[in-house]
Coordinates of C-alpha atoms in Angstrom, one line a residue:
M1 CA 0.0 -0.1 0.0
N2 CA 1.6 3.3 -1.0
T3 CA 0.9 6.0 1.5
T4 CA 2.4 9.4 0.9
E5 CA 3.4 11.8 3.7
R6 CA 0.4 14.0 3.0
E7 CA -1.9 11.1 3.0
K8 CA -0.5 10.0 6.5
K9 CA -1.1 13.5 7.8
E10 CA -4.8 13.4 6.5
K11 CA -5.0 9.6 7.7
V12 CA -6.0 8.7 4.2
Q13 CA -4.8 5.5 2.6
T14 CA -5.2 4.5 -1.0
V15 CA -4.8 1.5 -3.1
P16 CA -5.3 0.9 -6.8
G17 CA -9.1 0.1 -7.4
C18 CA -10.7 -2.7 -9.7
S19 CA -14.0 -1.0 -10.6
C20 CA -15.4 -1.5 -14.1
F21 CA -18.1 1.1 -13.3
P22 CA -17.2 4.9 -13.5
G23 CA -18.3 6.9 -10.6
V24 CA -18.2 6.5 -6.8
R25 CA -19.2 3.6 -4.7
K26 CA -18.9 2.6 -1.1
T27 CA -16.8 -0.3 0.0
S28 CA -16.4 -2.0 3.4
E29 CA -13.1 0.2 4.0
G30 CA -13.9 3.4 2.4
Y31 CA -14.8 4.5 -1.1
E32 CA -13.8 3.5 -4.7
F33 CA -13.6 6.3 -7.3
A34 CA -13.4 5.5 -11.0
L35 CA -13.2 7.6 -14.2
E36 CA -13.1 7.1 -17.9
V37 CA -9.6 8.3 -19.1
P38 CA -8.1 7.8 -22.4
R39 CA -4.8 5.9 -22.6
G40 CA -1.7 8.0 -22.4
M41 CA -3.6 10.7 -20.0
E42 CA -2.9 11.2 -16.4
A43 CA -5.8 11.8 -14.0
S44 CA -6.3 12.3 -10.2
L45 CA -9.0 12.6 -7.6
L46 CA -9.3 16.0 -5.8
L47 CA -10.8 15.8 -2.3
Y48 CA -12.1 18.9 -0.6
R49 CA -12.0 19.6 3.1
Q50 CA -13.5 22.8 4.5
G51 CA -10.8 24.9 5.8
E52 CA -8.0 22.8 4.4
D53 CA -5.9 22.4 1.2
T54 CA -7.2 20.2 -1.5
L55 CA -6.0 16.6 -1.3
E56 CA -5.0 15.3 -4.7
I57 CA -4.6 11.6 -5.3
P58 CA -3.3 10.2 -8.5
F59 CA -5.2 7.3 -10.2
P60 CA -2.6 4.6 -10.5
E61 CA -2.0 3.4 -14.1
E62 CA -1.9 -0.3 -12.7
S63 CA -5.6 -0.1 -12.0
R64 CA -6.5 0.7 -15.6
E65 CA -8.9 -1.7 -17.3
G66 CA -9.6 -0.4 -20.8
E67 CA -10.2 3.3 -20.4
I68 CA -11.3 3.0 -16.8
L69 CA -8.9 4.1 -14.0
S70 CA -9.9 3.7 -10.4
V71 CA -8.5 4.1 -6.8
R72 CA -9.9 3.0 -3.5
V73 CA -9.5 5.5 -0.6
K74 CA -9.8 4.7 3.1
G75 CA -10.1 7.2 5.9
I76 CA -12.5 9.8 4.6
R77 CA -15.7 11.0 6.1
E78 CA -19.2 9.9 5.2
E79 CA -19.9 13.1 3.2
I80 CA -17.5 13.6 0.4
R81 CA -16.8 16.5 -1.9
Y82 CA -14.6 16.0 -4.8
N83 CA -13.7 16.5 -8.5
F84 CA -11.5 14.9 -11.1
Q85 CA -8.5 16.2 -13.0
I86 CA -7.4 15.1 -16.4
E87 CA -4.2 16.4 -17.7
G88 CA -4.5 19.5 -15.3
E89 CA -8.0 20.3 -16.3
V90 CA -10.5 20.1 -13.3
I91 CA -13.8 18.4 -14.3
Q92 CA -17.0 17.2 -12.5
D93 CA -17.8 13.6 -12.2
P94 CA -20.4 13.0 -15.0
R95 CA -22.0 10.3 -12.5
A96 CA -22.1 12.5 -9.4
R97 CA -25.1 12.1 -7.3
Y98 CA -25.4 15.8 -6.7
L99 CA -23.4 19.0 -7.2
C100 CA -22.1 21.3 -4.5
N101 CA -21.4 25.2 -4.6
T102 CA -23.8 25.7 -7.5
Q103 CA -25.1 29.1 -8.5
G104 CA -28.6 30.2 -9.2
F105 CA -30.3 29.2 -12.4
G106 CA -28.5 30.8 -15.4
E107 CA -25.6 32.3 -13.3
K108 CA -22.0 31.6 -14.3
V109 CA -20.6 28.4 -13.0
S110 CA -18.8 28.8 -9.6
E111 CA -15.1 28.3 -9.6
T112 CA -15.7 26.1 -6.5
L113 CA -18.2 23.8 -8.2
C114 CA -17.6 20.2 -7.1
C115 CA -19.3 16.9 -6.7
G116 CA -20.9 15.4 -3.6
W117 CA -21.6 12.0 -2.3
K118 CA -23.0 10.9 1.0
T119 CA -25.1 8.2 2.6
D120 CA -28.5 10.0 2.8
R121 CA -31.3 7.7 3.4
Y122 CA -34.9 8.8 2.8
V123 CA -37.9 7.0 4.5
W124 CA -40.5 6.7 1.8
K125 CA -44.0 7.3 3.1
A126 CA -46.1 6.3 0.0
E127 CA -47.0 2.7 -0.3
K128 CA -45.8 0.9 -3.3
R129 CA -48.6 0.4 -5.8
E130 CA -49.2 -1.3 -9.1
P131 CA -48.4 0.9 -12.2
R132 CA -51.5 2.6 -13.7
S133 CA -52.2 1.3 -17.1
L134 CA -51.6 3.9 -20.2
A135 CA -55.3 3.6 -21.0
D136 CA -56.1 5.1 -17.6
T137 CA -53.4 7.7 -17.6
I138 CA -53.9 11.3 -18.1
L139 CA -50.4 13.2 -18.4
Y140 CA -49.6 16.6 -17.4
K141 CA -46.2 17.9 -18.7
L142 CA -44.4 20.7 -17.0
Q143 CA -40.9 22.5 -16.6
V144 CA -40.1 22.7 -13.0
R145 CA -38.8 26.3 -13.2
S146 CA -41.3 27.9 -15.5
F147 CA -44.3 26.2 -13.9
T148 CA -44.2 28.3 -10.8
M149 CA -41.9 31.3 -11.4
H150 CA -44.3 33.8 -12.3
R151 CA -45.5 36.2 -9.5
S152 CA -49.0 34.9 -9.8
S153 CA -48.2 31.4 -9.1
G154 CA -49.1 31.8 -5.5
V155 CA -46.5 29.6 -4.0
R156 CA -43.3 29.9 -1.9
K157 CA -39.9 29.0 -3.3
K158 CA -41.0 29.7 -6.8
G159 CA -39.3 27.7 -9.6
T160 CA -38.3 24.8 -7.3
F161 CA -39.3 21.1 -6.5
Q162 CA -41.0 22.4 -3.3
A163 CA -43.1 24.9 -5.5
V164 CA -44.2 22.0 -7.7
E165 CA -45.0 20.0 -4.7
Q166 CA -47.4 22.9 -3.6
K167 CA -49.4 22.6 -6.9
I168 CA -50.3 19.0 -6.2
P169 CA -53.9 20.1 -5.0
Y170 CA -54.4 22.0 -8.2
L171 CA -53.3 18.9 -10.4
Q172 CA -55.6 16.7 -8.4
E173 CA -58.5 19.1 -8.9
L174 CA -57.6 19.2 -12.7
G175 CA -57.9 15.4 -12.7
V176 CA -54.6 14.3 -14.3
T177 CA -53.1 11.1 -13.0
A178 CA -49.4 11.7 -13.9
V179 CA -46.8 14.4 -14.2
L180 CA -44.2 14.4 -16.8
L181 CA -41.1 16.5 -15.9
M182 CA -39.0 18.3 -18.5
P183 CA -35.2 17.7 -17.7
A184 CA -34.9 18.1 -14.0
Y185 CA -31.3 16.7 -13.7
E186 CA -28.2 18.7 -13.8
Y187 CA -27.5 20.2 -17.2
R188 CA -25.5 23.3 -18.3
E189 CA -28.2 26.0 -18.9
R190 CA -25.5 28.6 -19.8
M191 CA -24.5 27.9 -23.4
R192 CA -20.7 27.2 -23.8
I193 CA -18.9 30.1 -25.4
K194 CA -16.9 29.6 -28.7
R195 CA -14.5 32.4 -28.8
R196 CA -14.3 33.8 -32.4
D197 CA -12.4 37.0 -31.8
H198 CA -9.6 35.7 -34.3
L199 CA -12.1 35.8 -37.1
Y200 CA -12.3 38.8 -39.6
G201 CA -15.3 41.0 -38.7
Y202 CA -15.6 40.1 -35.1
T203 CA -16.8 43.1 -33.4
E204 CA -17.0 44.2 -29.7
E205 CA -20.8 44.0 -29.9
K206 CA -20.6 40.3 -31.0
R207 CA -18.0 39.6 -28.3
K208 CA -20.3 41.1 -25.5
K209 CA -23.1 39.0 -26.8
E210 CA -21.2 35.8 -26.6
E211 CA -20.1 36.6 -23.2
N212 CA -23.7 36.8 -22.1
P213 CA -25.1 33.5 -23.6
R214 CA -28.7 32.7 -23.8
I215 CA -30.1 30.4 -21.1
N216 CA -31.2 26.9 -22.0
C217 CA -34.4 26.7 -20.0
W218 CA -35.5 23.2 -21.2
G219 CA -32.4 21.2 -20.7
Y220 CA -32.4 19.3 -23.9
T221 CA -28.6 18.9 -24.2
G222 CA -26.0 16.3 -23.9
D223 CA -24.1 18.7 -21.5
A224 CA -25.4 17.1 -18.5
C225 CA -24.9 15.2 -15.2
Y226 CA -27.6 12.6 -15.5
Y227 CA -27.5 11.2 -12.0
A228 CA -28.1 14.4 -10.0
P229 CA -31.3 16.3 -9.5
K230 CA -30.9 20.0 -10.6
S231 CA -29.7 22.0 -7.7
A232 CA -31.0 25.2 -9.3
F233 CA -34.5 23.9 -9.0
C234 CA -33.8 23.1 -5.2
A235 CA -35.1 25.4 -2.4
T236 CA -32.8 23.9 0.1
R237 CA -29.3 22.8 0.0
N238 CA -30.2 19.1 -0.3
P239 CA -31.4 18.4 -3.9
V240 CA -31.6 14.7 -3.3
Q241 CA -33.9 14.9 -0.4
E242 CA -36.1 17.6 -2.0
F243 CA -36.5 15.8 -5.1
K244 CA -37.5 12.4 -3.2
H245 CA -39.9 14.4 -1.1
M246 CA -41.6 15.8 -4.2
V247 CA -41.9 12.2 -5.8
D248 CA -43.1 10.9 -2.5
A249 CA -45.8 13.6 -2.3
F250 CA -46.9 12.8 -5.8
H251 CA -47.3 9.2 -4.9
Q252 CA -49.1 9.8 -1.7
N253 CA -51.7 11.8 -3.6
G254 CA -52.2 9.2 -6.3
L255 CA -50.1 10.9 -9.0
E256 CA -47.3 9.3 -10.9
C257 CA -44.1 11.0 -11.7
L258 CA -42.3 10.6 -15.0
M259 CA -39.1 12.3 -16.3
E260 CA -37.6 13.3 -19.7
F261 CA -34.2 12.4 -20.5
Y262 CA -32.2 13.6 -23.5
F263 CA -29.3 11.5 -24.7
E264 CA -26.8 12.5 -27.5
E265 CA -24.9 9.7 -29.5
E266 CA -21.9 9.9 -27.1
T267 CA -24.0 8.2 -24.4
S268 CA -23.8 4.4 -24.7
P269 CA -27.1 2.4 -24.5
S270 CA -25.8 0.5 -21.5
E271 CA -25.0 3.8 -19.8
A272 CA -28.4 5.3 -20.5
L273 CA -30.0 2.1 -19.3
E274 CA -28.1 2.4 -15.9
I275 CA -29.1 5.9 -15.7
L276 CA -32.8 5.1 -15.8
K277 CA -32.4 2.2 -13.6
Y278 CA -30.8 4.5 -11.0
W279 CA -33.6 6.9 -11.0
K280 CA -36.2 4.2 -10.9
R281 CA -34.5 2.6 -7.9
E282 CA -33.3 5.7 -6.0
Y283 CA -36.1 8.1 -6.8
H284 CA -39.1 5.8 -7.4
I285 CA -39.6 7.3 -10.9
D286 CA -42.6 5.8 -12.6
G287 CA -41.6 6.3 -16.2
F288 CA -39.3 8.1 -18.7
H289 CA -39.7 9.8 -22.0
L290 CA -36.4 9.2 -23.9
M291 CA -35.3 11.7 -26.4
G292 CA -32.2 12.4 -28.5
R293 CA -30.0 10.5 -31.0
G294 CA -28.4 8.3 -28.3
I295 CA -31.5 5.9 -28.0
C296 CA -31.6 2.2 -28.6
Q297 CA -35.1 1.3 -27.9
E298 CA -34.8 -2.5 -27.8
V299 CA -32.4 -2.2 -24.9
F300 CA -34.9 -0.5 -22.9
M301 CA -38.0 -2.3 -24.0
K302 CA -36.5 -5.7 -23.3
D303 CA -35.0 -5.0 -19.9
A304 CA -36.8 -7.0 -17.2
Y305 CA -36.2 -4.3 -14.4
L306 CA -38.1 -1.6 -16.3
S307 CA -40.8 -3.9 -17.6
G308 CA -43.2 -2.2 -15.1
T309 CA -42.0 1.3 -15.9
K310 CA -43.6 3.5 -18.6
L311 CA -41.2 4.2 -21.5
F312 CA -41.8 6.8 -24.2
F313 CA -40.1 7.0 -27.5
H314 CA -40.6 9.3 -30.6
D315 CA -41.3 6.5 -33.0
V316 CA -41.8 3.0 -31.9
D317 CA -42.9 -0.3 -33.2
G318 CA -43.9 -2.3 -30.2
E319 CA -44.9 -5.3 -32.2
A320 CA -41.5 -5.5 -34.1
V321 CA -39.7 -5.5 -30.8
L322 CA -42.0 -7.3 -28.5
G323 CA -44.2 -9.4 -31.0
G324 CA -44.8 -12.8 -29.8
R325 CA -44.3 -12.0 -26.1
K326 CA -47.2 -12.3 -23.7
L327 CA -47.4 -8.8 -22.2
T328 CA -48.4 -8.6 -18.5
Y329 CA -48.2 -4.8 -18.6
K330 CA -48.2 -2.5 -21.7
N331 CA -45.4 0.0 -20.6
V332 CA -44.4 1.5 -24.0
G333 CA -45.8 4.6 -25.6
E334 CA -45.2 6.3 -28.9
Y335 CA -44.8 10.0 -28.4
N336 CA -44.8 12.2 -31.6
E337 CA -46.6 15.0 -33.4
G338 CA -48.8 12.7 -35.5
F339 CA -52.0 13.3 -33.4
L340 CA -51.1 17.0 -33.1
Y341 CA -50.9 17.7 -36.7
C342 CA -53.9 15.7 -37.7
M343 CA -56.1 17.2 -35.1
R344 CA -55.0 20.7 -35.9
H345 CA -55.7 20.2 -39.6
M346 CA -59.1 18.9 -38.7
L347 CA -59.8 21.7 -36.3
K348 CA -58.9 24.3 -39.0
G349 CA -61.4 22.6 -41.4
D350 CA -58.7 21.4 -43.9
E351 CA -59.5 19.1 -46.7
N352 CA -58.4 15.4 -47.0
M353 CA -58.2 14.7 -43.3
M354 CA -61.0 12.5 -42.7
G355 CA -59.2 9.1 -43.1
E356 CA -56.4 10.1 -40.8
F357 CA -58.8 11.5 -38.2
L358 CA -60.5 8.2 -38.0
F359 CA -57.2 6.4 -37.6
R360 CA -56.1 8.8 -34.9
I361 CA -59.1 8.8 -32.6
R362 CA -59.2 5.0 -32.3
R363 CA -55.5 4.1 -32.3
N364 CA -54.2 2.0 -29.5
P365 CA -51.9 -0.7 -30.8
P366 CA -51.6 -4.0 -29.0
Y367 CA -47.9 -3.8 -28.1
N368 CA -47.5 -0.2 -27.4
G369 CA -49.7 2.8 -26.4
V370 CA -50.0 6.2 -28.0
I371 CA -49.3 9.6 -26.3
N372 CA -51.8 12.2 -27.8
Y373 CA -51.4 16.0 -27.3
M374 CA -52.4 19.2 -29.0
A375 CA -49.3 21.2 -27.9
D376 CA -45.9 20.5 -26.4
Q377 CA -42.9 22.7 -25.6
D378 CA -42.0 22.8 -29.4
G379 CA -44.4 25.1 -31.2
F380 CA -47.4 27.0 -30.1
T381 CA -49.2 26.6 -26.8
M382 CA -52.9 25.8 -27.4
G383 CA -53.9 29.4 -26.6
D384 CA -51.6 30.5 -29.2
M385 CA -52.7 27.8 -31.7
V386 CA -56.0 29.6 -32.1
A387 CA -54.6 33.1 -31.9
Y388 CA -51.5 33.1 -34.2
E389 CA -50.5 31.7 -37.6
E390 CA -47.0 33.2 -37.8
R391 CA -44.2 32.6 -35.3
H392 CA -43.1 35.7 -33.3
N393 CA -39.7 34.7 -31.9
E394 CA -37.9 38.1 -32.1
E395 CA -37.1 38.1 -28.5
N396 CA -35.0 34.9 -29.1
G397 CA -32.3 36.9 -30.8
E398 CA -32.2 35.0 -34.1
N399 CA -34.2 37.5 -36.3
N400 CA -37.2 35.3 -35.9
Q401 CA -35.6 32.6 -37.9
D402 CA -35.7 29.9 -35.2
G403 CA -38.6 27.7 -34.2
L404 CA -41.0 25.9 -36.4
E405 CA -42.0 27.7 -39.6
Y406 CA -45.2 25.8 -40.2
N407 CA -47.5 25.7 -37.1
C408 CA -50.6 24.4 -38.7
T409 CA -52.7 26.8 -36.9
W410 CA -55.5 29.3 -37.6
N411 CA -55.8 32.7 -35.8
C412 CA -59.6 32.9 -36.2
G413 CA -59.6 36.2 -38.2
A414 CA -56.8 38.3 -36.4
E415 CA -53.1 37.8 -35.5
G416 CA -52.6 38.0 -31.8
P417 CA -54.9 39.7 -29.0
T418 CA -58.1 41.2 -30.2
R419 CA -61.1 43.0 -28.6
K420 CA -63.5 41.7 -31.3
Q421 CA -66.0 39.5 -29.3
N422 CA -66.7 37.3 -32.3
I423 CA -63.1 36.3 -32.7
R424 CA -62.7 35.8 -29.0
Q425 CA -65.7 33.6 -28.8
L426 CA -64.5 31.6 -31.9
R427 CA -61.1 31.0 -30.2
F428 CA -62.9 29.9 -26.9
R429 CA -65.0 27.5 -29.0
Q430 CA -62.1 26.1 -31.0
L431 CA -60.1 25.5 -27.7
K432 CA -63.0 23.5 -26.3
N433 CA -63.1 21.5 -29.6
A434 CA -59.5 20.9 -29.3
F435 CA -59.8 19.5 -25.7
A436 CA -62.9 17.5 -26.8
M437 CA -60.8 15.8 -29.5
L438 CA -58.0 15.3 -27.1
M439 CA -60.0 13.7 -24.3
F440 CA -62.3 11.7 -26.2
S441 CA -59.9 9.9 -28.4
Q442 CA -58.3 6.4 -27.4
G443 CA -54.8 6.4 -26.3
T444 CA -53.2 8.6 -23.5
P445 CA -53.9 12.2 -23.6
M446 CA -51.3 14.8 -22.4
I447 CA -51.8 18.5 -21.4
F448 CA -48.9 20.9 -21.5
Q449 CA -48.5 23.3 -18.6
G450 CA -51.0 26.1 -18.6
D451 CA -52.9 25.0 -21.7
E452 CA -55.9 24.1 -19.6
W453 CA -56.7 27.8 -19.4
G454 CA -55.1 28.9 -22.8
N455 CA -51.7 30.2 -21.5
S456 CA -50.0 32.3 -24.0
Q457 CA -46.4 32.9 -25.0
R458 CA -47.3 35.8 -27.2
G459 CA -46.8 33.9 -30.4
N460 CA -43.4 32.6 -29.5
N461 CA -43.2 28.9 -30.7
N462 CA -39.7 28.2 -29.5
A463 CA -39.3 29.7 -25.9
W464 CA -36.4 27.5 -24.9
C465 CA -34.3 30.6 -23.9
Q466 CA -37.1 32.8 -22.4
D467 CA -36.5 32.6 -18.6
N468 CA -38.9 35.4 -18.0
E469 CA -42.7 36.2 -18.0
L470 CA -42.8 35.3 -21.7
G471 CA -41.9 31.7 -20.9
W472 CA -43.3 31.2 -17.5
V473 CA -46.9 30.1 -16.8
D474 CA -49.1 33.1 -16.1
W475 CA -51.5 31.7 -13.3
R476 CA -53.7 34.7 -13.8
G477 CA -55.3 32.8 -16.6
M478 CA -57.1 30.6 -14.1
K479 CA -59.4 33.4 -13.5
K480 CA -59.3 35.2 -16.7
N481 CA -60.2 32.0 -18.7
G482 CA -62.0 30.2 -15.8
K483 CA -64.7 28.9 -18.3
L484 CA -62.2 27.0 -20.3
L485 CA -60.5 25.6 -17.3
D486 CA -63.9 24.4 -15.9
F487 CA -64.6 22.9 -19.3
V488 CA -61.3 20.9 -19.2
K489 CA -61.9 19.8 -15.7
K490 CA -65.3 18.3 -16.7
A491 CA -63.9 16.8 -19.9
V492 CA -61.3 15.0 -18.0
S493 CA -63.7 13.8 -15.5
F494 CA -66.1 12.6 -18.2
R495 CA -63.4 10.6 -19.7
K496 CA -62.4 8.9 -16.5
Q497 CA -66.0 8.0 -15.8
N498 CA -66.5 6.4 -19.1
P499 CA -64.1 3.4 -19.9
L500 CA -65.2 3.1 -23.4
L501 CA -63.4 6.4 -24.1
H502 CA -60.0 4.9 -22.9
M503 CA -60.3 1.1 -23.6
E504 CA -57.3 -1.2 -23.1
T505 CA -57.4 -2.4 -26.7
E506 CA -58.0 -0.6 -30.0
P507 CA -61.6 -0.7 -31.1
K508 CA -62.0 -2.9 -34.1
G509 CA -65.0 -1.4 -35.7
T510 CA -67.0 -4.7 -35.7
D511 CA -69.5 -6.5 -33.4
Y512 CA -67.0 -9.2 -32.6
K513 CA -69.0 -10.0 -29.4
A514 CA -72.3 -10.2 -31.2
L515 CA -73.8 -7.6 -28.8
G516 CA -75.9 -6.0 -31.6
Y517 CA -73.6 -3.0 -32.1
P518 CA -69.9 -2.6 -33.2
D519 CA -67.6 -1.3 -30.5
I520 CA -66.9 2.0 -32.7
S521 CA -68.9 3.1 -35.7
Y522 CA -69.0 6.1 -37.9
H523 CA -71.9 8.0 -39.3
G524 CA -72.8 10.9 -41.6
E525 CA -76.0 12.4 -43.1
Q526 CA -77.2 8.8 -42.9
A527 CA -76.7 6.4 -40.1
W528 CA -74.0 3.7 -40.7
Y529 CA -72.6 5.5 -43.6
L530 CA -69.8 8.1 -43.8
D531 CA -68.7 9.9 -46.9
R532 CA -64.9 10.0 -46.7
G533 CA -64.4 12.4 -49.6
S534 CA -61.9 15.2 -49.7
S535 CA -64.4 17.8 -48.7
Q536 CA -65.9 15.9 -45.8
R537 CA -65.6 17.9 -42.5
Y538 CA -68.3 16.5 -40.2
L539 CA -69.1 12.9 -38.9
G540 CA -70.6 11.1 -36.0
V541 CA -68.6 8.6 -33.9
M542 CA -70.5 6.1 -31.7
Y543 CA -69.0 4.1 -29.0
C544 CA -70.9 1.0 -27.8
G545 CA -70.6 0.8 -24.0
D546 CA -71.2 -2.9 -23.7
Y547 CA -67.5 -3.5 -24.9
A548 CA -66.2 -1.6 -21.9
G549 CA -68.6 -2.9 -19.2
Q550 CA -71.2 -0.2 -19.6
D551 CA -74.3 -2.2 -20.2
R552 CA -76.6 -0.7 -23.0
D553 CA -74.8 2.7 -22.7
F554 CA -73.7 4.6 -25.8
I555 CA -71.6 7.8 -26.4
F556 CA -72.0 9.6 -29.7
L557 CA -69.5 12.4 -30.7
A558 CA -71.2 14.7 -33.4
C559 CA -68.2 16.6 -34.9
N560 CA -68.6 19.6 -37.4
F561 CA -65.3 21.1 -38.3
H562 CA -67.0 23.0 -41.3
W563 CA -67.9 26.7 -41.2
M564 CA -71.4 25.7 -42.3
P565 CA -74.0 23.8 -40.2
H566 CA -74.7 20.2 -41.0
E567 CA -77.0 17.3 -39.9
I568 CA -75.7 14.1 -38.7
A569 CA -78.0 11.0 -38.3
L570 CA -78.5 9.3 -34.8
P571 CA -78.4 5.6 -35.0
G572 CA -81.2 3.9 -33.5
A573 CA -83.0 7.1 -32.6
A574 CA -86.7 6.8 -31.7
K575 CA -86.6 3.2 -32.1
E576 CA -83.8 1.4 -29.9
I577 CA -81.7 4.1 -28.3
S578 CA -82.7 7.3 -26.2
W579 CA -80.4 10.1 -27.1
R580 CA -79.8 13.0 -24.7
K581 CA -77.4 15.9 -25.3
I582 CA -74.8 16.3 -22.6
M583 CA -72.3 18.9 -24.1
A584 CA -72.0 21.2 -27.0
T585 CA -68.9 23.5 -27.5
D586 CA -70.9 26.3 -29.1
Q587 CA -72.7 27.1 -26.0
E588 CA -71.1 30.0 -24.1
E589 CA -72.8 29.3 -20.8
S590 CA -74.0 25.7 -20.4
R591 CA -74.2 22.9 -18.0
E592 CA -71.6 21.0 -19.7
F593 CA -71.5 17.2 -19.2
E594 CA -75.0 17.2 -17.5
P595 CA -77.5 15.2 -19.5
E596 CA -80.5 17.1 -20.7
E597 CA -84.0 15.8 -19.4
K598 CA -85.2 16.1 -23.1
V599 CA -84.9 12.9 -25.2
L600 CA -84.2 13.7 -28.7
K601 CA -87.1 12.5 -31.0
E602 CA -85.5 13.3 -34.3
K603 CA -83.5 10.8 -36.3
T604 CA -80.9 13.5 -37.0
I605 CA -79.3 16.4 -35.1
E606 CA -78.1 19.7 -36.6
I607 CA -74.5 20.5 -35.6
P608 CA -73.7 24.3 -35.7
P609 CA -70.4 25.3 -37.5
R610 CA -67.1 24.4 -35.8
T611 CA -68.9 22.6 -33.0
I612 CA -68.8 19.3 -31.2
I613 CA -71.7 18.0 -29.4
I614 CA -71.7 14.9 -27.2
L615 CA -74.7 12.8 -26.8
A616 CA -75.4 9.9 -24.2
G617 CA -77.5 7.1 -25.4
K618 CA -79.4 4.4 -23.5
Q619 CA -80.7 1.2 -25.3
D620 CA -84.2 0.3 -24.5
E621 CA -84.3 -3.0 -22.6
K622 CA -87.2 -4.2 -24.8
A623 CA -84.9 -3.5 -27.9
C624 CA -82.1 -5.5 -26.6
G625 CA -81.3 -8.2 -29.1
S626 CA -83.9 -7.0 -31.6
G627 CA -83.4 -5.2 -34.8
N628 CA -81.7 -6.5 -38.0
I629 CA -78.1 -6.6 -36.8
L630 CA -76.9 -7.9 -40.1
R631 CA -78.4 -5.0 -41.9
R632 CA -76.5 -2.6 -39.6
L633 CA -73.3 -4.3 -39.9
Q634 CA -73.5 -4.5 -43.7
G635 CA -74.1 -0.7 -43.7
T636 CA -71.2 0.1 -41.3
S637 CA -68.2 2.0 -42.9
F638 CA -64.9 1.8 -41.3

């Protein structure tokens, strides 16, 4: 054992390690530190003691295995503060459990920044539960800082994990079942500066601009410390405990907690897998949305430890990877813009969308779920979706050239805010239509922060660098647009109360149980027949409740996305099924989702322009099993 004079003074002893895993781990006699170091380079461990000089311990070359160097250290305290040094450059451990001496969000990195490690046990209060199925899940996506930073948020310690925890009662009242956090691990929010003062034409103005880089509020970068909760989102000096307390609070209140991770190609699949397992094991995370170019889906999807953990990917073919397996829990979800663009086209009244619309509202593949959303961080918020057609990203500093150029939106007659009541009323109706499309489609719906009351970013569709009121959620919208918020709450509740709106399997469009009606059917001006021509913009969708355990119950969605009124036939009206209207998006003031006492006697219903009407149907007991079932099925169009 080689013990230097300095080490003797510090009562620290070292020996070459034998770890094949980078990072820090506790041993029976102390700690083992390991680091990836290319051959031919020297590296050392830097240990920090308060009021004492830094203790430097070289990594012995004889410990090398491939590009891993390691050293075992005995005689140091439980709580460790350390860094690594390679060829004289001080770096942080990319696998550090937390960072110390960090600055506030967006501030320059401290010269004393270092890594931390300590035995810090947390007693979990929430009981372990079975994971909620994707069919029963309603997601709410938020960014920890921007969710509560606005002065109107009404919470203490704004922009932190504690502040998010204070919003749990609101999330419960909204009715969502899971929270999806945008990157909440340590990442470098201040963009690294590339000095270009040697280039011709490099001005003092450009230099000053580069010395004050933009702030990456979202965290989609590979410049990250994936094992550590972000200390800038922490109200205390203990990000590990605070993050665990937040997750525990979610679980105690019946909410699941999921996280987004962004991996570049440099991150190996095995390393990414280990990161997810760590967060699952250490922080009890319920699921992950995996982003970036460093994703190998099969590695995650076939991992036994994550088989009960929700996993979302941009594009995924569950059958290709898992086909032939007997699934005990469908944990994989497809997360992309397919639903968003289809529904926005339909909402605008565009042509040639009927076929895809029918595909999207029923889609729920056997081996993976589908995450449906009308807005995400990329692009317009839902409030801006009905108020803007062009991006307004001037404040991003790129001459309005960044962000999506095509937004697939309609401003309802005026760009941006307006006082015209007819436009404001139309926007309100369109937002209700959008939420109805989202909540009454199969799959897993997701709401982006603040969309439930029409939060606006003033037309900025790429607010990644806006750590200000433009990018923060404005909670004054709860009162200002309270009618929309109330509608969304009722729509969420209606979905949860009706299993046929979120079935475990995709509707087949046939009466495969011989119950008298198909599980899902489509209707137009005539019952059981839908014109799918390019100009078709209205339809009726009927769900048969018998396929979801709702005896003799039906739900009928009458949708008119045209700017003209149309009539839609009601199947079984006046004969077998009693239809009652329960919601219409064209009504400014109404008792939404409360069935009317009046039974519709007509065989058709007129749908006003750009309106969705929901009807509840009850089959007459005397009519059960009667009627020409074969005739109905032969006329059914799928």
